């Protein structure tokens, strides 16, 4: 499993995040060429090596011939992105990031999303940063993106709406649900674009996950401080699969209702879902529901738990799951599932084949297994 971890001790901006990933690559020129040929008129991309406080890294620059378009609506931005010569997946991800920005601005200004004017984040250089990041992430193919607590800085910043406290209102809205702190730097460290990118891609927050990291990149910012102004990106691999156990206690649902919920979870992509009998407050018999979710389905499964159960809270426990490699070997009348890994090899008949043979011959599962073992 490929892991990307962003260390945001000096905040995050779109250009810094792009540069941190490009700094890990030997073929970054190919990505820059793809960006310069994606069909964004009046925009030119470049990457150069630089240093901050004697730390070497990369600076990602977007040169815009025309600075117009700073009051763009979300639909205008969607149309712009749709016109790029990029894969549909990259365009969909870029638009999804902008949806988060528009929704945050909508909350801040109390206006419908369609009527929000995106000002600075609607400028060409911001659209370029978001789209570039989506392209770079497609190239890397990460299975898990983790983010450190994000430093926002403090003080004030000049915006199209006047002087605002740091973090800016839209940034504050976007960082909801993510660990962040002001730190001791006076100035804006985390921009709305940077916050939106992290919010969209991040699967987990906190310390760097256990993995073998073979690449580290430094994405440099524009401003100078008394410490290196950069985002650091770690790229590594782990044999373990990260999953989440989503748990809640329920004492006011029937068995039929819970059974229906379990079916919904499994059909919607849960790796497993089950209940255990427990005793709750006031000695009430209840159920402990556990849903196993992959990193990219945690939010979806959490929403389904709230939708299909009566619980008012869900506990999330991150786990590292070791998984054996599996293959299915078909024969004329049955299939064998073979598992290998960790110095062990296992084989078993598929249950559906056993059940079918037992039903067809009016015999037990034990007898059906003996028949297949002798075949």
Short mmCIF file of C-alpha atoms in Angstrom, two decimals:
data_model
loop_
_atom_site.label_atom_id
_atom_site.label_comp_id
_atom_site.label_asym_id
_atom_site.label_seq_id
_atom_site.Cartn_x
_atom_site.Cartn_y
_atom_site.Cartn_z
CA UNK A 1 0.00 0.00 0.00
CA UNK A 2 1.41 3.39 -1.03
CA UNK A 3 1.21 6.12 1.61
CA UNK A 4 1.64 9.88 1.20
CA UNK A 5 2.10 11.91 4.37
CA UNK A 6 2.10 15.72 4.43
CA UNK A 7 3.91 17.43 7.28
CA UNK A 8 2.30 20.88 7.56
CA UNK A 9 4.28 22.51 10.38
CA UNK A 10 4.43 25.67 8.23
CA UNK A 11 0.90 25.45 6.96
CA UNK A 12 -0.15 24.52 3.44
CA UNK A 13 -0.79 26.30 0.15
CA UNK A 14 -1.60 24.81 -3.23
CA UNK A 15 1.80 25.58 -4.76
CA UNK A 16 3.68 24.21 -1.72
CA UNK A 17 1.72 20.95 -1.78
CA UNK A 18 2.37 20.50 -5.51
CA UNK A 19 6.07 21.25 -5.09
CA UNK A 20 6.46 18.83 -2.19
CA UNK A 21 5.27 15.93 -4.35
CA UNK A 22 7.18 16.99 -7.47
CA UNK A 23 10.33 17.25 -5.36
CA UNK A 24 10.17 13.48 -4.76
CA UNK A 25 10.14 12.65 -8.49
CA UNK A 26 12.89 12.02 -10.98
CA UNK A 27 10.50 12.71 -13.85
CA UNK A 28 8.93 15.95 -12.63
CA UNK A 29 9.65 17.53 -16.04
CA UNK A 30 7.09 15.18 -17.58
CA UNK A 31 4.40 16.43 -15.21
CA UNK A 32 5.28 20.08 -15.90
CA UNK A 33 5.09 19.42 -19.65
CA UNK A 34 1.67 17.81 -19.26
CA UNK A 35 0.46 20.82 -17.32
CA UNK A 36 1.79 23.25 -19.92
CA UNK A 37 -0.03 21.30 -22.64
CA UNK A 38 -3.36 20.84 -20.91
CA UNK A 39 -4.90 23.84 -22.68
CA UNK A 40 -5.01 26.55 -19.99
CA UNK A 41 -4.59 29.74 -22.02
CA UNK A 42 -2.36 32.42 -20.53
CA UNK A 43 -0.96 30.11 -17.83
CA UNK A 44 2.56 28.69 -17.68
CA UNK A 45 3.88 26.19 -15.12
CA UNK A 46 7.48 25.82 -13.91
CA UNK A 47 9.48 24.08 -11.19
CA UNK A 48 12.82 25.20 -9.88
CA UNK A 49 15.21 24.13 -7.16
CA UNK A 50 15.62 26.56 -4.26
CA UNK A 51 16.53 26.76 -0.57
CA UNK A 52 14.87 28.03 2.57
CA UNK A 53 17.05 28.35 5.67
CA UNK A 54 19.69 26.17 3.94
CA UNK A 55 17.11 23.42 3.29
CA UNK A 56 16.97 22.39 -0.39
CA UNK A 57 13.61 21.83 -2.06
CA UNK A 58 11.44 22.81 -5.01
CA UNK A 59 9.37 25.90 -5.81
CA UNK A 60 6.29 25.42 -7.99
CA UNK A 61 5.36 28.57 -9.92
CA UNK A 62 2.33 29.48 -12.00
CA UNK A 63 2.83 32.45 -14.33
CA UNK A 64 -0.43 34.05 -15.45
CA UNK A 65 -0.41 36.46 -18.42
CA UNK A 66 -3.89 37.71 -17.56
CA UNK A 67 -4.70 38.22 -13.86
CA UNK A 68 -8.42 38.51 -14.53
CA UNK A 69 -11.14 36.15 -13.38
CA UNK A 70 -10.89 36.74 -9.65
CA UNK A 71 -14.67 37.02 -9.20
CA UNK A 72 -15.46 33.72 -10.90
CA UNK A 73 -18.52 31.64 -10.03
CA UNK A 74 -18.23 27.94 -9.26
CA UNK A 75 -19.95 27.04 -12.55
CA UNK A 76 -17.42 29.13 -14.50
CA UNK A 77 -14.62 27.26 -12.78
CA UNK A 78 -16.24 23.90 -13.56
CA UNK A 79 -16.43 24.88 -17.23
CA UNK A 80 -12.79 25.95 -17.24
CA UNK A 81 -11.63 22.67 -15.71
CA UNK A 82 -13.82 20.61 -18.08
CA UNK A 83 -11.99 22.21 -21.00
CA UNK A 84 -8.57 20.93 -19.95
CA UNK A 85 -6.84 18.15 -21.87
CA UNK A 86 -6.66 15.86 -18.83
CA UNK A 87 -8.26 12.61 -17.71
CA UNK A 88 -11.82 12.73 -16.46
CA UNK A 89 -10.66 11.53 -13.05
CA UNK A 90 -8.29 14.49 -12.67
CA UNK A 91 -10.99 16.93 -13.72
CA UNK A 92 -13.56 15.37 -11.38
CA UNK A 93 -11.14 15.58 -8.44
CA UNK A 94 -10.24 19.20 -9.22
CA UNK A 95 -13.92 20.14 -9.39
CA UNK A 96 -14.63 18.30 -6.13
CA UNK A 97 -11.92 20.35 -4.39
CA UNK A 98 -13.53 23.53 -5.71
CA UNK A 99 -16.91 22.33 -4.49
CA UNK A 100 -15.47 22.25 -0.96
CA UNK A 101 -14.14 25.80 -1.40
CA UNK A 102 -17.48 27.07 -2.72
CA UNK A 103 -19.39 25.40 0.11
CA UNK A 104 -17.06 26.99 2.67
CA UNK A 105 -17.46 30.43 1.10
CA UNK A 106 -21.22 29.88 1.01
CA UNK A 107 -21.30 29.28 4.76
CA UNK A 108 -19.04 32.27 5.48
CA UNK A 109 -21.03 34.74 3.37
CA UNK A 110 -24.49 33.28 3.90
CA UNK A 111 -25.14 32.93 0.16
CA UNK A 112 -26.13 29.97 -2.01
CA UNK A 113 -23.18 28.15 -3.56
CA UNK A 114 -24.21 29.13 -7.08
CA UNK A 115 -24.12 32.83 -6.16
CA UNK A 116 -20.78 32.85 -4.36
CA UNK A 117 -17.99 34.84 -6.01
CA UNK A 118 -14.69 33.11 -5.34
CA UNK A 119 -12.39 36.16 -5.59
CA UNK A 120 -8.76 35.09 -4.95
CA UNK A 121 -9.48 31.35 -4.99
CA UNK A 122 -11.22 31.83 -8.34
CA UNK A 123 -8.13 33.31 -9.98
CA UNK A 124 -6.30 31.41 -12.70
CA UNK A 125 -3.30 30.64 -10.51
CA UNK A 126 -5.53 29.02 -7.87
CA UNK A 127 -7.34 26.93 -10.51
CA UNK A 128 -3.91 25.95 -11.83
CA UNK A 129 -2.69 24.85 -8.38
CA UNK A 130 -5.77 22.72 -7.69
CA UNK A 131 -5.74 21.07 -11.11
CA UNK A 132 -1.98 20.46 -10.97
CA UNK A 133 -2.29 18.77 -7.59
CA UNK A 134 -5.05 16.48 -8.88
CA UNK A 135 -2.85 15.50 -11.83
CA UNK A 136 0.19 14.83 -9.62
CA UNK A 137 -1.87 12.69 -7.24
CA UNK A 138 -3.19 10.62 -10.15
CA UNK A 139 0.40 10.05 -11.25
CA UNK A 140 1.52 8.97 -7.76
CA UNK A 141 -1.45 6.65 -7.19
CA UNK A 142 -1.51 6.83 -3.39
CA UNK A 143 -3.69 4.38 -1.47
CA UNK A 144 -3.65 6.47 1.70
CA UNK A 145 -3.08 10.19 2.31
CA UNK A 146 -2.35 11.30 5.87
CA UNK A 147 -1.81 14.83 7.15
CA UNK A 148 -0.14 16.22 10.26
CA UNK A 149 -1.91 18.85 12.37
CA UNK A 150 -1.92 21.98 10.21
CA UNK A 151 -0.26 25.22 11.38
CA UNK A 152 -2.41 28.16 10.33
CA UNK A 153 -0.35 31.11 11.56
CA UNK A 154 -1.93 34.12 13.27
CA UNK A 155 -2.39 37.84 12.82
CA UNK A 156 -4.31 39.36 9.91
CA UNK A 157 -4.40 39.07 6.12
CA UNK A 158 -5.64 41.40 3.38
CA UNK A 159 -8.44 39.91 1.27
CA UNK A 160 -10.94 41.08 -1.32
CA UNK A 161 -13.37 41.58 1.59
CA UNK A 162 -10.90 43.63 3.62
CA UNK A 163 -8.60 42.75 6.50
CA UNK A 164 -9.39 39.36 8.05
CA UNK A 165 -8.04 37.45 11.02
CA UNK A 166 -5.80 34.46 10.32
CA UNK A 167 -6.88 31.82 9.55
CA UNK A 168 -9.25 33.45 7.07
CA UNK A 169 -12.95 32.56 7.51
CA UNK A 170 -13.03 30.17 4.52
CA UNK A 171 -9.87 28.44 5.73
CA UNK A 172 -11.37 28.08 9.20
CA UNK A 173 -14.48 26.49 7.71
CA UNK A 174 -12.46 24.09 5.57
CA UNK A 175 -10.29 22.99 8.49
CA UNK A 176 -13.29 21.91 10.56
CA UNK A 177 -12.82 18.31 11.59
CA UNK A 178 -9.05 18.44 10.98
CA UNK A 179 -6.43 18.99 13.72
CA UNK A 180 -4.90 22.48 13.40
CA UNK A 181 -3.16 25.07 15.55
CA UNK A 182 -2.00 28.66 15.22
CA UNK A 183 1.68 28.21 16.10
CA UNK A 184 4.02 31.11 16.81
CA UNK A 185 4.38 32.49 13.26
CA UNK A 186 2.69 35.82 12.56
CA UNK A 187 1.17 35.60 9.09
CA UNK A 188 -1.07 33.40 6.96
CA UNK A 189 0.42 29.93 6.66
CA UNK A 190 -2.59 27.93 5.48
CA UNK A 191 -4.60 29.22 2.52
CA UNK A 192 -8.15 28.20 1.57
CA UNK A 193 -6.79 26.35 -1.47
CA UNK A 194 -4.30 24.41 0.65
CA UNK A 195 -6.94 23.58 3.25
CA UNK A 196 -9.40 22.37 0.59
CA UNK A 197 -6.80 20.12 -1.06
CA UNK A 198 -5.88 18.52 2.27
CA UNK A 199 -9.51 18.11 3.32
CA UNK A 200 -10.41 16.39 0.05
CA UNK A 201 -7.52 13.94 -0.11
CA UNK A 202 -6.78 13.28 3.56
CA UNK A 203 -7.89 9.91 4.95
CA UNK A 204 -6.43 10.42 8.41
CA UNK A 205 -4.73 13.04 10.56
CA UNK A 206 -2.02 12.87 13.18
CA UNK A 207 1.43 11.36 13.37
CA UNK A 208 3.17 9.87 10.37
CA UNK A 209 1.88 6.30 9.80
CA UNK A 210 4.25 3.38 10.19
CA UNK A 211 5.73 2.59 6.78
CA UNK A 212 9.00 2.31 4.86
CA UNK A 213 9.45 5.79 3.36
CA UNK A 214 11.79 5.96 0.38
CA UNK A 215 11.06 9.50 -0.85
CA UNK A 216 10.89 12.85 0.93
CA UNK A 217 10.09 16.09 -0.87
CA UNK A 218 10.24 19.73 0.24
CA UNK A 219 7.71 22.15 -1.26
CA UNK A 220 8.87 25.70 -0.65
CA UNK A 221 6.60 28.68 -0.05
CA UNK A 222 7.13 32.25 -1.23
CA UNK A 223 7.51 33.99 2.14
CA UNK A 224 10.63 33.89 4.28
CA UNK A 225 10.54 33.18 8.03
CA UNK A 226 13.11 32.29 10.66
CA UNK A 227 12.58 28.62 9.78
CA UNK A 228 12.22 26.76 6.49
CA UNK A 229 8.85 27.70 4.98
CA UNK A 230 7.92 24.41 3.40
CA UNK A 231 5.54 21.47 3.28
CA UNK A 232 7.32 18.15 3.60
CA UNK A 233 5.89 15.13 1.74
CA UNK A 234 6.82 11.56 2.67
CA UNK A 235 6.05 8.75 0.21
CA UNK A 236 6.34 5.15 1.34
CA UNK A 237 5.01 1.61 1.22
CA UNK A 238 3.61 -0.72 3.84
CA UNK A 239 2.52 -4.34 3.63
CA UNK A 240 -0.22 -3.64 6.13
CA UNK A 241 -3.61 -2.37 5.03
CA UNK A 242 -5.10 0.49 7.02
CA UNK A 243 -8.72 -0.10 8.00
CA UNK A 244 -11.07 1.49 10.49
CA UNK A 245 -13.36 -0.16 12.99
CA UNK A 246 -16.50 1.95 13.33
CA UNK A 247 -18.31 1.05 16.55
CA UNK A 248 -21.46 2.11 18.35
CA UNK A 249 -23.71 0.80 21.13
CA UNK A 250 -27.44 0.43 20.41
CA UNK A 251 -30.24 -0.54 22.77
CA UNK A 252 -33.35 0.70 20.96
CA UNK A 253 -33.39 -1.27 17.69
CA UNK A 254 -35.02 -4.60 16.88
CA UNK A 255 -33.11 -7.54 15.47
CA UNK A 256 -34.93 -7.12 12.16
CA UNK A 257 -33.90 -3.46 11.91
CA UNK A 258 -30.28 -4.25 12.71
CA UNK A 259 -30.25 -7.11 10.20
CA UNK A 260 -31.44 -4.72 7.51
CA UNK A 261 -28.71 -2.26 8.46
CA UNK A 262 -26.01 -4.95 8.26
CA UNK A 263 -27.12 -5.85 4.74
CA UNK A 264 -26.92 -2.18 3.73
CA UNK A 265 -23.38 -1.85 5.09
CA UNK A 266 -22.12 -4.92 3.25
CA UNK A 267 -23.78 -4.00 -0.04
CA UNK A 268 -22.29 -0.51 0.21
CA UNK A 269 -18.70 -1.70 0.45
CA UNK A 270 -17.99 -2.53 4.10
CA UNK A 271 -15.25 -5.11 4.52
CA UNK A 272 -17.28 -6.66 7.33
CA UNK A 273 -20.17 -5.78 9.63
CA UNK A 274 -21.38 -7.62 12.71
CA UNK A 275 -23.09 -7.20 16.09
CA UNK A 276 -22.33 -8.54 19.57
CA UNK A 277 -24.60 -8.76 22.58
CA UNK A 278 -23.69 -6.38 25.39
CA UNK A 279 -25.20 -5.01 28.59
CA UNK A 280 -25.64 -1.24 28.62
CA UNK A 281 -26.59 1.35 31.23
CA UNK A 282 -29.50 0.54 33.54
CA UNK A 283 -28.72 -3.16 32.82
CA UNK A 284 -30.35 -2.92 29.43
CA UNK A 285 -29.47 -5.64 26.88
CA UNK A 286 -28.06 -4.04 23.75
CA UNK A 287 -25.92 -4.57 20.65
CA UNK A 288 -22.36 -3.51 19.86
CA UNK A 289 -22.23 -2.78 16.12
CA UNK A 290 -18.86 -2.96 14.39
CA UNK A 291 -18.35 -2.00 10.75
CA UNK A 292 -14.92 -2.54 9.12
CA UNK A 293 -14.24 0.19 6.55
CA UNK A 294 -11.32 0.93 4.24
CA UNK A 295 -9.63 4.32 4.42
CA UNK A 296 -11.57 5.70 1.45
CA UNK A 297 -14.99 4.57 2.71
CA UNK A 298 -14.80 5.73 6.36
CA UNK A 299 -16.97 8.80 5.85
CA UNK A 300 -19.46 6.91 3.68
CA UNK A 301 -19.86 4.13 6.25
CA UNK A 302 -20.13 6.61 9.12
CA UNK A 303 -22.99 8.34 7.30
CA UNK A 304 -24.71 5.00 6.68
CA UNK A 305 -24.44 4.04 10.35
CA UNK A 306 -26.18 7.26 11.38
CA UNK A 307 -28.78 6.75 8.64
CA UNK A 308 -29.67 3.13 9.33
CA UNK A 309 -29.28 2.90 13.12
CA UNK A 310 -30.53 4.88 16.10
CA UNK A 311 -27.07 5.67 17.45
CA UNK A 312 -26.05 9.25 18.23
CA UNK A 313 -22.28 8.63 18.12
CA UNK A 314 -19.74 6.49 16.25
CA UNK A 315 -16.27 5.59 17.55
CA UNK A 316 -13.48 5.32 14.96
CA UNK A 317 -10.50 3.07 15.67
CA UNK A 318 -7.66 2.92 13.14
CA UNK A 319 -6.16 -0.53 12.63
CA UNK A 320 -3.31 -1.94 10.55
CA UNK A 321 -4.50 -5.18 8.97
CA UNK A 322 -2.09 -7.78 7.59
CA UNK A 323 -3.68 -9.57 4.63
CA UNK A 324 -2.56 -12.71 2.83
CA UNK A 325 -2.53 -12.73 -0.97
CA UNK A 326 -5.51 -14.60 -2.35
CA UNK A 327 -6.27 -16.26 -5.67
CA UNK A 328 -9.21 -18.27 -6.96
CA UNK A 329 -8.41 -21.43 -8.94
CA UNK A 330 -11.36 -22.68 -11.04
CA UNK A 331 -11.90 -26.37 -11.80
CA UNK A 332 -14.64 -27.97 -13.86
CA UNK A 333 -17.24 -28.10 -11.09
CA UNK A 334 -15.80 -26.05 -8.21
CA UNK A 335 -13.34 -23.35 -7.19
CA UNK A 336 -10.51 -23.41 -4.68
CA UNK A 337 -9.47 -20.30 -2.77
CA UNK A 338 -5.72 -20.29 -2.14
CA UNK A 339 -4.11 -17.88 0.33
CA UNK A 340 -0.38 -17.22 0.59
CA UNK A 341 1.88 -15.00 2.65
CA UNK A 342 3.76 -14.61 5.93
CA UNK A 343 5.34 -18.03 5.46
CA UNK A 344 1.97 -19.78 5.22
CA UNK A 345 -0.17 -21.28 2.47
CA UNK A 346 -3.84 -22.27 2.84
CA UNK A 347 -6.47 -23.76 0.55
CA UNK A 348 -10.21 -24.26 0.92
CA UNK A 349 -13.23 -25.00 -1.24
CA UNK A 350 -15.59 -22.14 -1.91
CA UNK A 351 -18.62 -22.49 0.37
CA UNK A 352 -21.11 -21.81 -2.44
CA UNK A 353 -19.73 -24.81 -4.33
CA UNK A 354 -20.01 -27.02 -1.26
CA UNK A 355 -23.59 -25.88 -0.63
CA UNK A 356 -24.58 -26.43 -4.28
CA UNK A 357 -23.16 -29.95 -4.37
CA UNK A 358 -24.80 -30.79 -1.04
CA UNK A 359 -28.19 -29.54 -2.28
CA UNK A 360 -27.91 -31.30 -5.65
CA UNK A 361 -27.10 -34.63 -4.00
CA UNK A 362 -29.20 -34.20 -0.82
CA UNK A 363 -26.15 -34.74 1.35
CA UNK A 364 -24.45 -32.82 4.16
CA UNK A 365 -21.70 -30.22 3.71
CA UNK A 366 -19.26 -32.66 5.31
CA UNK A 367 -20.04 -35.29 2.68
CA UNK A 368 -19.82 -32.72 -0.12
CA UNK A 369 -16.35 -31.72 1.06
CA UNK A 370 -15.22 -35.37 1.04
CA UNK A 371 -16.49 -35.75 -2.54
CA UNK A 372 -14.48 -32.73 -3.69
CA UNK A 373 -11.37 -33.84 -1.81
CA UNK A 374 -11.49 -37.17 -3.64
CA UNK A 375 -12.08 -35.62 -7.07
#
